[in-house]
Tab-separated table of C-alpha atoms and ligand atoms in Angstrom:
chain	number	residue	atom	x	y	z
A	1351	MET	CA	162.183	120.833	-71.896
A	1352	ASN	CA	164.229	120.520	-68.780
A	1353	ARG	CA	163.886	116.746	-68.956
A	1354	CYS	CA	165.012	116.645	-72.639
A	1355	TYR	CA	168.007	118.781	-71.800
A	1356	TYR	CA	168.924	116.476	-68.925
A	1357	LEU	CA	168.604	113.349	-71.118
A	1358	LEU	CA	170.765	114.908	-73.839
A	1359	LEU	CA	173.387	115.850	-71.284
A	1360	THR	CA	173.435	112.297	-69.853
A	1361	LEU	CA	173.734	110.845	-73.378
A	1362	CYS	CA	176.645	113.147	-74.255
A	1363	PHE	CA	178.336	112.302	-70.959
A	1364	ASN	CA	177.961	108.549	-71.539
A	1365	ILE	CA	179.212	108.763	-75.130
A	1366	GLY	CA	182.195	110.782	-73.900
A	1367	LEU	CA	182.863	108.197	-71.206
A	1368	LEU	CA	182.644	105.346	-73.698
A	1369	GLN	CA	185.010	107.102	-76.089
A	1370	ALA	CA	187.484	107.737	-73.283
A	1371	GLN	CA	187.275	104.081	-72.293
A	1372	GLN	CA	187.731	102.835	-75.832
A	1373	LYS	CA	190.691	105.072	-76.634
A	1374	GLU	CA	193.275	102.887	-78.304
A	1375	ASN	CA	196.782	102.518	-76.960
A	1376	THR	CA	199.200	103.179	-79.794
A	1377	SER	CA	202.511	102.766	-77.962
A	1378	PHE	CA	204.195	101.259	-74.908
A	1379	LYS	CA	204.631	103.716	-72.024
A	1380	PRO	CA	206.708	101.817	-69.442
A	1381	GLY	CA	205.814	102.593	-65.839
A	1382	GLU	CA	202.585	104.437	-66.638
A	1383	ILE	CA	199.048	103.280	-65.970
A	1384	TRP	CA	198.252	100.774	-68.744
A	1385	PRO	CA	194.504	100.880	-69.496
A	1386	ASP	CA	192.846	97.732	-70.830
A	1387	THR	CA	190.055	98.018	-73.395
A	1388	ASP	CA	187.634	98.904	-70.570
A	1389	GLY	CA	189.897	101.720	-69.404
A	1390	GLU	CA	191.059	99.856	-66.248
A	1391	HIS	CA	194.748	99.498	-65.340
A	1392	ILE	CA	195.822	95.975	-66.345
A	1393	ASN	CA	195.952	93.608	-63.368
A	1394	ALA	CA	198.358	90.805	-64.405
A	1395	HIS	CA	201.568	91.100	-62.400
A	1396	GLY	CA	204.573	88.776	-62.510
A	1397	GLY	CA	203.121	87.711	-65.824
A	1398	GLY	CA	203.938	85.789	-68.931
A	1399	VAL	CA	202.518	85.866	-72.453
A	1400	LEU	CA	201.374	82.990	-74.676
A	1401	TYR	CA	200.934	83.527	-78.421
A	1402	HIS	CA	198.306	81.225	-79.893
A	1403	LYS	CA	196.628	81.351	-83.313
A	1404	GLY	CA	197.076	85.072	-83.927
A	1405	THR	CA	196.296	86.230	-80.391
A	1406	TYR	CA	198.524	87.036	-77.442
A	1407	TYR	CA	197.347	85.975	-73.980
A	1408	TRP	CA	198.832	87.708	-70.949
A	1409	PHE	CA	198.501	85.823	-67.666
A	1410	GLY	CA	199.448	87.366	-64.344
A	1411	GLU	CA	198.860	87.712	-60.630
A	1412	HIS	CA	195.523	89.416	-59.963
A	1413	LYS	CA	196.273	91.821	-57.109
A	1414	THR	CA	193.615	93.348	-54.870
A	1415	THR	CA	193.328	96.481	-52.774
A	1416	GLY	CA	193.939	96.320	-49.045
A	1417	ARG	CA	196.502	94.670	-46.848
A	1418	ASN	CA	196.164	91.261	-48.503
A	1419	GLY	CA	196.823	92.727	-51.939
A	1420	ASN	CA	199.797	90.497	-52.640
A	1421	ARG	CA	198.013	87.318	-51.626
A	1422	ALA	CA	195.869	85.331	-54.029
A	1423	MET	CA	192.385	86.537	-53.100
A	1424	VAL	CA	190.964	85.982	-56.590
A	1425	GLY	CA	193.343	84.023	-58.828
A	1426	VAL	CA	195.271	84.365	-62.067
A	1427	GLY	CA	194.046	86.997	-64.510
A	1428	CYS	CA	194.069	86.719	-68.293
A	1429	TYR	CA	194.023	89.403	-71.005
A	1430	SER	CA	194.067	88.997	-74.791
A	1431	SER	CA	195.481	91.192	-77.524
A	1432	LYS	CA	196.211	91.167	-81.237
A	1433	ASP	CA	198.725	94.020	-81.203
A	1434	LEU	CA	200.376	93.893	-77.743
A	1435	ASN	CA	199.217	97.446	-76.953
A	1436	ASN	CA	195.480	96.927	-76.463
A	1437	TRP	CA	194.432	94.215	-74.010
A	1438	LYS	CA	190.944	92.873	-73.384
A	1439	ASN	CA	190.212	91.571	-69.906
A	1440	GLU	CA	189.267	87.885	-70.338
A	1441	GLY	CA	188.560	87.472	-66.629
A	1442	ILE	CA	190.051	85.077	-64.105
A	1443	ALA	CA	191.699	82.078	-65.776
A	1444	LEU	CA	192.451	80.195	-62.550
A	1445	GLN	CA	190.182	80.906	-59.621
A	1446	VAL	CA	191.280	80.393	-56.024
A	1447	GLU	CA	189.191	77.950	-53.973
A	1448	GLU	CA	186.701	79.695	-51.663
A	1449	GLN	CA	185.102	76.804	-49.742
A	1450	ASP	CA	187.389	73.802	-49.416
A	1451	THR	CA	189.915	74.839	-46.780
A	1452	THR	CA	192.036	71.763	-47.518
A	1453	SER	CA	192.738	72.996	-51.053
A	1454	ASP	CA	196.334	74.094	-51.808
A	1455	ILE	CA	194.928	77.129	-53.589
A	1456	ILE	CA	192.512	78.291	-50.906
A	1457	LYS	CA	191.864	82.062	-51.002
A	1458	GLY	CA	194.696	83.826	-49.156
A	1459	CYS	CA	197.476	81.560	-50.415
A	1460	ILE	CA	200.259	83.099	-52.529
A	1461	ILE	CA	200.227	82.558	-56.283
A	1462	GLU	CA	203.093	84.147	-58.205
A	1463	ARG	CA	204.506	84.371	-61.723
A	1464	PRO	CA	201.986	82.195	-63.636
A	1465	LYS	CA	203.201	81.030	-67.058
A	1466	VAL	CA	201.008	79.283	-69.634
A	1467	VAL	CA	202.254	77.075	-72.469
A	1468	TYR	CA	200.350	75.202	-75.160
A	1469	ASN	CA	201.005	71.525	-75.635
A	1470	ASN	CA	200.759	70.644	-79.295
A	1471	LYS	CA	200.434	66.898	-78.627
A	1472	THR	CA	197.653	66.992	-76.033
A	1473	LYS	CA	196.100	70.248	-77.360
A	1474	LYS	CA	195.890	71.464	-73.745
A	1475	PHE	CA	196.930	74.759	-72.208
A	1476	VAL	CA	199.149	74.195	-69.185
A	1477	MET	CA	199.670	76.794	-66.459
A	1478	TRP	CA	202.591	76.553	-64.012
A	1479	PHE	CA	202.970	78.951	-61.101
A	1480	HIS	CA	204.795	79.448	-57.827
A	1481	LEU	CA	202.561	78.505	-54.904
A	1482	GLU	CA	202.917	79.267	-51.211
A	1483	LEU	CA	200.390	77.652	-48.903
A	1484	LYS	CA	198.090	79.912	-46.901
A	1485	ASP	CA	199.575	81.355	-43.696
A	1486	GLN	CA	202.943	79.674	-44.201
A	1487	GLY	CA	204.860	82.670	-45.515
A	1488	TYR	CA	207.270	81.549	-48.239
A	1489	SER	CA	208.217	78.249	-46.582
A	1490	ALA	CA	206.284	75.802	-48.775
A	1491	ALA	CA	208.261	76.833	-51.908
A	1492	ARG	CA	206.174	74.730	-54.301
A	1493	THR	CA	205.495	74.759	-57.982
A	1494	ALA	CA	201.923	74.104	-59.091
A	1495	VAL	CA	200.153	73.167	-62.311
A	1496	ALA	CA	196.689	73.685	-63.801
A	1497	ILE	CA	195.188	72.723	-67.170
A	1498	SER	CA	192.578	73.997	-69.623
A	1499	ASP	CA	191.120	73.216	-73.059
A	1500	THR	CA	191.041	76.885	-73.986
A	1501	PRO	CA	193.660	79.624	-73.558
A	1502	VAL	CA	191.485	81.864	-71.385
A	1503	GLY	CA	190.371	79.022	-69.125
A	1504	PRO	CA	188.849	78.200	-66.723
A	1505	TYR	CA	191.936	76.234	-65.670
A	1506	THR	CA	191.538	73.168	-63.490
A	1507	TYR	CA	194.036	72.984	-60.653
A	1508	LEU	CA	195.938	69.669	-60.665
A	1509	LYS	CA	198.705	69.547	-58.021
A	1510	SER	CA	201.553	71.328	-56.278
A	1511	TYR	CA	204.839	70.036	-54.947
A	1512	ARG	CA	208.569	70.476	-54.581
A	1513	PRO	CA	210.049	68.980	-57.744
A	1514	ASN	CA	212.891	66.542	-58.390
A	1515	GLY	CA	212.613	64.599	-55.131
A	1516	GLY	CA	215.024	61.651	-55.189
A	1517	GLN	CA	216.786	62.920	-58.330
A	1518	TRP	CA	220.328	64.285	-58.548
A	1519	PRO	CA	221.046	67.108	-61.003
A	1520	LEU	CA	223.078	66.302	-64.120
A	1521	ASN	CA	225.990	68.429	-62.940
A	1522	MET	CA	226.290	66.895	-59.454
A	1523	GLN	CA	229.602	65.132	-59.049
A	1524	GLU	CA	229.495	61.630	-57.601
A	1525	GLU	CA	231.599	62.482	-54.540
A	1526	TRP	CA	229.372	65.477	-53.649
A	1527	LYS	CA	226.411	63.123	-53.257
A	1528	HIS	CA	228.132	61.462	-50.313
A	1529	LYS	CA	229.327	64.526	-48.409
A	1530	THR	CA	228.146	64.751	-44.823
A	1531	VAL	CA	228.714	68.464	-44.115
A	1532	LYS	CA	225.517	70.199	-42.878
A	1533	GLU	CA	224.289	73.823	-42.801
A	1534	ALA	CA	224.851	73.948	-39.028
A	1535	ASP	CA	228.563	73.127	-39.497
A	1536	LEU	CA	229.183	76.291	-41.530
A	1537	LYS	CA	229.071	80.056	-41.219
A	1538	GLY	CA	226.926	81.605	-43.979
A	1539	TRP	CA	228.267	83.660	-46.876
A	1540	THR	CA	231.910	82.684	-46.428
A	1541	ASP	CA	233.866	81.304	-49.395
A	1542	GLU	CA	233.831	77.891	-47.727
A	1543	TRP	CA	230.044	78.038	-47.346
A	1544	LYS	CA	229.579	79.115	-50.994
A	1545	LYS	CA	231.784	76.212	-52.100
A	1546	GLU	CA	229.648	73.812	-50.078
A	1547	VAL	CA	226.466	75.281	-51.594
A	1548	ALA	CA	227.991	74.697	-55.045
A	1549	GLU	CA	228.808	71.147	-53.995
A	1550	GLY	CA	225.237	70.334	-53.062
A	1551	LEU	CA	224.713	71.383	-49.418
A	1552	PHE	CA	221.026	72.226	-49.970
A	1553	ILE	CA	220.421	69.697	-52.730
A	1554	ARG	CA	221.360	66.913	-50.301
A	1555	ARG	CA	219.247	68.515	-47.562
A	1556	ASP	CA	216.143	68.549	-49.806
A	1557	PHE	CA	216.903	65.378	-51.784
A	1558	ASP	CA	214.111	63.276	-50.297
A	1559	LYS	CA	211.330	65.839	-49.985
A	1560	GLY	CA	212.019	67.601	-53.304
A	1561	GLN	CA	213.811	70.817	-54.184
A	1562	MET	CA	212.431	74.247	-53.282
A	1563	ALA	CA	210.722	76.079	-56.159
A	1564	ARG	CA	209.987	79.802	-55.884
A	1565	ASP	CA	210.299	82.419	-58.688
A	1566	MET	CA	209.816	80.546	-61.934
A	1567	THR	CA	209.273	80.568	-65.649
A	1568	VAL	CA	208.577	77.958	-68.321
A	1569	PHE	CA	210.426	77.926	-71.616
A	1570	VAL	CA	209.375	75.924	-74.701
A	1571	ASP	CA	212.204	75.139	-77.091
A	1572	ASP	CA	211.982	74.873	-80.894
A	1573	ASP	CA	211.692	71.078	-80.646
A	1574	GLY	CA	208.617	71.343	-78.385
A	1575	LYS	CA	210.467	70.326	-75.210
A	1576	ALA	CA	209.525	72.461	-72.217
A	1577	TYR	CA	211.698	73.459	-69.282
A	1578	HIS	CA	210.732	74.708	-65.841
A	1579	VAL	CA	213.224	77.222	-64.428
A	1580	HIS	CA	213.017	78.204	-60.774
A	1581	ALA	CA	214.842	79.779	-57.870
A	1582	SER	CA	215.697	76.985	-55.435
A	1583	GLU	CA	217.920	76.208	-52.452
A	1584	GLU	CA	216.642	79.144	-50.313
A	1585	ASN	CA	216.798	81.326	-53.469
A	1586	LEU	CA	220.528	80.732	-53.721
A	1587	THR	CA	220.620	78.686	-56.907
A	1588	LEU	CA	218.572	78.354	-60.087
A	1589	HIS	CA	217.344	74.955	-61.221
A	1590	ILE	CA	216.372	74.083	-64.799
A	1591	SER	CA	214.214	70.977	-65.173
A	1592	GLU	CA	212.817	69.162	-68.165
A	1593	LEU	CA	209.035	68.752	-68.251
A	1594	SER	CA	207.320	65.591	-69.460
A	1595	ASP	CA	205.934	65.431	-73.019
A	1596	ASP	CA	202.487	66.528	-71.800
A	1597	TYR	CA	204.131	69.375	-69.786
A	1598	LEU	CA	202.311	68.196	-66.646
A	1599	SER	CA	205.214	66.775	-64.633
A	1600	PHE	CA	208.990	66.712	-64.248
A	1601	THR	CA	211.043	64.002	-65.977
A	1602	GLY	CA	213.749	64.007	-63.296
A	1603	LYS	CA	216.373	65.460	-65.655
A	1604	TRP	CA	217.595	68.727	-64.193
A	1605	THR	CA	220.592	70.954	-63.741
A	1606	VAL	CA	221.917	73.657	-61.470
A	1607	VAL	CA	222.772	77.193	-62.655
A	1608	ALA	CA	224.860	79.823	-60.850
A	1609	PRO	CA	225.131	78.074	-57.466
A	1610	ALA	CA	225.053	80.507	-54.528
A	1611	GLY	CA	224.527	83.307	-57.081
A	1612	HIS	CA	221.275	84.448	-55.391
A	1613	ASN	CA	219.206	84.832	-58.548
A	1614	GLU	CA	215.441	85.018	-58.909
A	1615	ALA	CA	212.847	86.248	-61.444
A	1616	PRO	CA	214.241	84.120	-64.326
A	1617	ALA	CA	213.226	84.852	-67.922
A	1618	ILE	CA	214.590	83.006	-70.973
A	1619	CYS	CA	214.783	83.444	-74.727
A	1620	LYS	CA	216.636	81.821	-77.613
A	1621	TYR	CA	218.563	83.987	-80.045
A	1622	LYS	CA	220.678	82.697	-82.929
A	1623	GLY	CA	220.723	79.195	-81.465
A	1624	LYS	CA	221.886	80.258	-78.000
A	1625	TYR	CA	219.906	80.471	-74.778
A	1626	TYR	CA	219.841	83.750	-72.882
A	1627	MET	CA	218.551	84.159	-69.370
A	1628	ILE	CA	217.847	87.375	-67.462
A	1629	THR	CA	217.397	87.303	-63.694
A	1630	SER	CA	217.402	89.656	-60.715
A	1631	GLY	CA	219.157	89.564	-57.382
A	1632	CYS	CA	217.154	88.840	-54.229
A	1633	THR	CA	215.904	91.991	-52.477
A	1634	GLY	CA	212.238	91.166	-51.881
A	1635	TRP	CA	209.922	93.675	-53.570
A	1636	ASP	CA	212.740	96.196	-53.965
A	1637	PRO	CA	214.479	96.456	-57.313
A	1638	ASN	CA	218.126	95.632	-57.880
A	1639	ALA	CA	220.480	95.272	-60.833
A	1640	ALA	CA	219.490	92.595	-63.346
A	1641	ARG	CA	221.899	89.875	-64.415
A	1642	SER	CA	222.206	87.981	-67.685
A	1643	PHE	CA	223.602	84.629	-68.777
A	1644	VAL	CA	224.221	82.771	-72.034
A	1645	SER	CA	224.558	79.092	-72.844
A	1646	GLU	CA	224.921	76.964	-75.981
A	1647	SER	CA	222.673	74.333	-74.427
A	1648	ILE	CA	219.777	74.588	-71.998
A	1649	TRP	CA	221.815	72.236	-69.781
A	1650	GLY	CA	224.713	74.677	-69.578
A	1651	SER	CA	227.313	75.651	-68.993
A	1652	TRP	CA	225.781	79.094	-68.383
A	1653	LYS	CA	228.167	82.009	-68.587
A	1654	ALA	CA	227.437	85.287	-66.745
A	1655	LEU	CA	227.234	88.363	-69.002
A	1656	GLY	CA	226.522	91.062	-66.413
A	1657	ASN	CA	223.712	93.602	-66.203
A	1658	PRO	CA	221.771	93.762	-69.504
A	1659	ALA	CA	220.273	97.149	-68.545
A	1660	VAL	CA	222.323	100.144	-69.632
A	1661	GLY	CA	222.089	103.904	-69.097
A	1662	THR	CA	220.482	105.929	-66.343
A	1663	GLY	CA	218.488	103.738	-63.968
A	1664	ALA	CA	220.223	100.529	-65.063
A	1665	ASP	CA	221.561	99.852	-61.561
A	1666	LEU	CA	217.968	99.196	-60.413
A	1667	THR	CA	216.734	97.757	-63.738
A	1668	PHE	CA	214.677	100.933	-64.162
A	1669	GLU	CA	213.031	100.146	-60.804
A	1670	SER	CA	211.715	96.817	-61.990
A	1671	GLN	CA	212.236	93.068	-61.849
A	1672	SER	CA	212.191	90.679	-64.815
A	1673	THR	CA	209.244	88.369	-65.362
A	1674	PHE	CA	209.296	87.195	-69.010
A	1675	ILE	CA	210.969	87.632	-72.377
A	1676	LEU	CA	208.326	87.862	-75.070
A	1677	PRO	CA	209.258	86.952	-78.654
A	1678	VAL	CA	207.250	89.190	-81.011
A	1679	ALA	CA	205.293	86.855	-83.284
A	1680	GLY	CA	206.289	86.745	-86.914
A	1681	LYS	CA	209.277	88.998	-86.416
A	1682	LYS	CA	212.630	87.268	-86.263
A	1683	ASP	CA	214.837	88.178	-83.325
A	1684	ALA	CA	212.412	90.742	-81.874
A	1685	PHE	CA	212.038	90.399	-78.117
A	1686	ILE	CA	210.318	92.393	-75.384
A	1687	PHE	CA	211.731	92.439	-71.864
A	1688	MET	CA	208.760	92.279	-69.488
A	1689	ALA	CA	209.274	93.372	-65.900
A	1690	ASP	CA	207.305	94.478	-62.848
A	1691	ARG	CA	207.636	97.682	-60.923
A	1692	TRP	CA	206.203	96.372	-57.655
A	1693	ARG	CA	204.215	98.603	-55.299
A	1694	PRO	CA	204.141	96.476	-52.113
A	1695	LYS	CA	202.112	99.110	-50.204
A	1696	LYS	CA	199.511	99.170	-52.975
A	1697	PRO	CA	200.170	96.043	-55.083
A	1698	ILE	CA	197.250	96.626	-57.450
A	1699	ASP	CA	198.991	99.822	-58.570
A	1700	GLY	CA	202.119	97.882	-59.665
A	1701	ARG	CA	203.410	99.012	-63.051
A	1702	TYR	CA	204.698	97.179	-66.099
A	1703	ILE	CA	208.061	97.873	-67.634
A	1704	TRP	CA	208.083	96.553	-71.186
A	1705	LEU	CA	211.189	97.490	-73.151
A	1706	PRO	CA	212.826	96.217	-76.333
A	1707	LEU	CA	215.461	93.572	-75.684
A	1708	ILE	CA	218.156	93.792	-78.310
A	1709	PHE	CA	221.473	92.037	-78.804
A	1710	GLU	CA	224.749	93.897	-79.142
A	1711	ASP	CA	228.034	91.979	-79.433
A	1712	GLU	CA	226.095	88.807	-78.570
A	1713	LYS	CA	224.895	90.308	-75.282
A	1714	PRO	CA	221.312	91.205	-74.348
A	1715	VAL	CA	220.822	94.940	-73.892
A	1716	ILE	CA	217.868	96.844	-72.407
A	1717	ARG	CA	217.635	100.643	-72.636
A	1718	TRP	CA	215.031	102.873	-71.052
A	1719	GLN	CA	212.477	104.565	-73.299
A	1720	ASP	CA	209.620	106.766	-72.056
A	1721	GLU	CA	207.537	105.663	-75.007
A	1722	TRP	CA	208.102	103.295	-77.941
A	1723	THR	CA	206.272	101.359	-80.622
A	1724	LEU	CA	206.740	97.934	-82.147
A	1725	GLU	CA	206.904	99.434	-85.615
A	1726	SER	CA	209.596	101.995	-84.857
A	1727	THR	CA	211.672	99.393	-83.028
A	1728	PHE	CA	211.187	96.173	-84.946
A	1729	GLY	CA	210.029	97.184	-88.416
A	1730	LYS	CA	207.699	99.656	-90.091
A	1731	ASN	CA	205.171	97.241	-91.483
A	1732	LYS	CA	202.828	96.166	-88.680
A	1733	SER	CA	201.695	92.998	-90.460
A	1734	GLN	CA	205.350	92.128	-90.855
A	1735	ALA	CA	205.853	92.332	-87.113
A	1736	LEU	CA	202.691	90.575	-86.050
A	1737	GLY	CA	200.633	87.573	-86.683
A	1738	LYS	CA	202.624	84.899	-88.538
A	1739	ALA	CA	204.336	82.788	-85.916
A	1740	ASP	CA	202.705	79.689	-84.507
A	1741	SER	CA	202.066	79.341	-80.842
A	1742	LYS	CA	204.845	77.760	-78.842
B	2116	LIG	C1	210.686	88.786	-55.145
B	2116	LIG	C2	210.022	87.854	-56.104
B	2116	LIG	O1	210.607	87.983	-57.340
B	2116	LIG	C3	208.544	88.171	-56.167
B	2116	LIG	O2	207.914	87.343	-57.095
B	2116	LIG	C4	208.001	87.982	-54.773
B	2116	LIG	O3	208.162	86.637	-54.420
B	2116	LIG	C5	208.733	88.873	-53.800
B	2116	LIG	N1	210.139	88.593	-53.856
B	2116	LIG	C6	208.252	88.661	-52.390
B	2116	LIG	O4	209.016	89.411	-51.493
């Protein structure tokens, strides 16, 4: 009898546990623990989302516990979802190398802000990410690429480098290319220094070895052309570069945005034919006020629009930093601002700030909400909001 009672109790406990684990998420709760379909807090920081054939795939930095939590000890994580609220852990899409110490992606390196795009011509999934070589701090400043036949991977690592070596940006004036002024000749952060940065001080310095590439994103335009956007020149200036048709390399066509503006964490979307970019300032893991820009062409000129966040908490972007702008599939002009609330002392506990990104007077606007749903924000009919758009 005692044994039966014990078995029944165990069964009830396990069923209860299972039910708790399988509880559906029905809304976005920015900043709270976000349980995946196994009940575990999602581990995909600095992420980006790919929509492909009716499913969303969220790729992000897989953080670990302990003092190396911000280093790549495991790789890039992937989750899938049909509704953007409930995410299934698909495992590690790109694994760090454990044995070959000569590998760029040896365990303990830094992998940040992975973004995956689908190439319609080659039918391959292409992952770009910011890579810092093991034990070199943030000095390598490389971008890296991996490829897969399936969205969830496994991705095969291809190469990493500083892009655009030997190539001048489109908006570099001829006379700037021949200037001889060097960093050592100038005092930092003066107007003169900023002018020299704008006139190519660091571009000339890094011309031969390639331009620095740290915080990044990849944007695919309506015509299928893809662009790599990254913080360069010691994080002073953003670079936008065209990717080759297979998305696996740089074509050498690139431009400079907001020179000496100190922007990182770029995220881009297209709304009513114009390009909008949201960035942050540069304060490490600490939050700061977001910035926004608009341009008629991806090649500029980009005009600053100020902080897109409004209301209480806007001065620190609701304690978060941009990572991606997610177009809601099948719903015209519906965008989600994705950002990270970093927890550098316990990176695995980092939180996700997903908020509606709307446009008011042709400016992007982000307002805080404790809780929100796709339906209440972008339309009542769920099938209207989800599921029709093709993958980009
Ligand atoms: C801010 C960047 O946006 C993050 O991705 C990360 O590189 C931290 N800096 C490191 O301090």
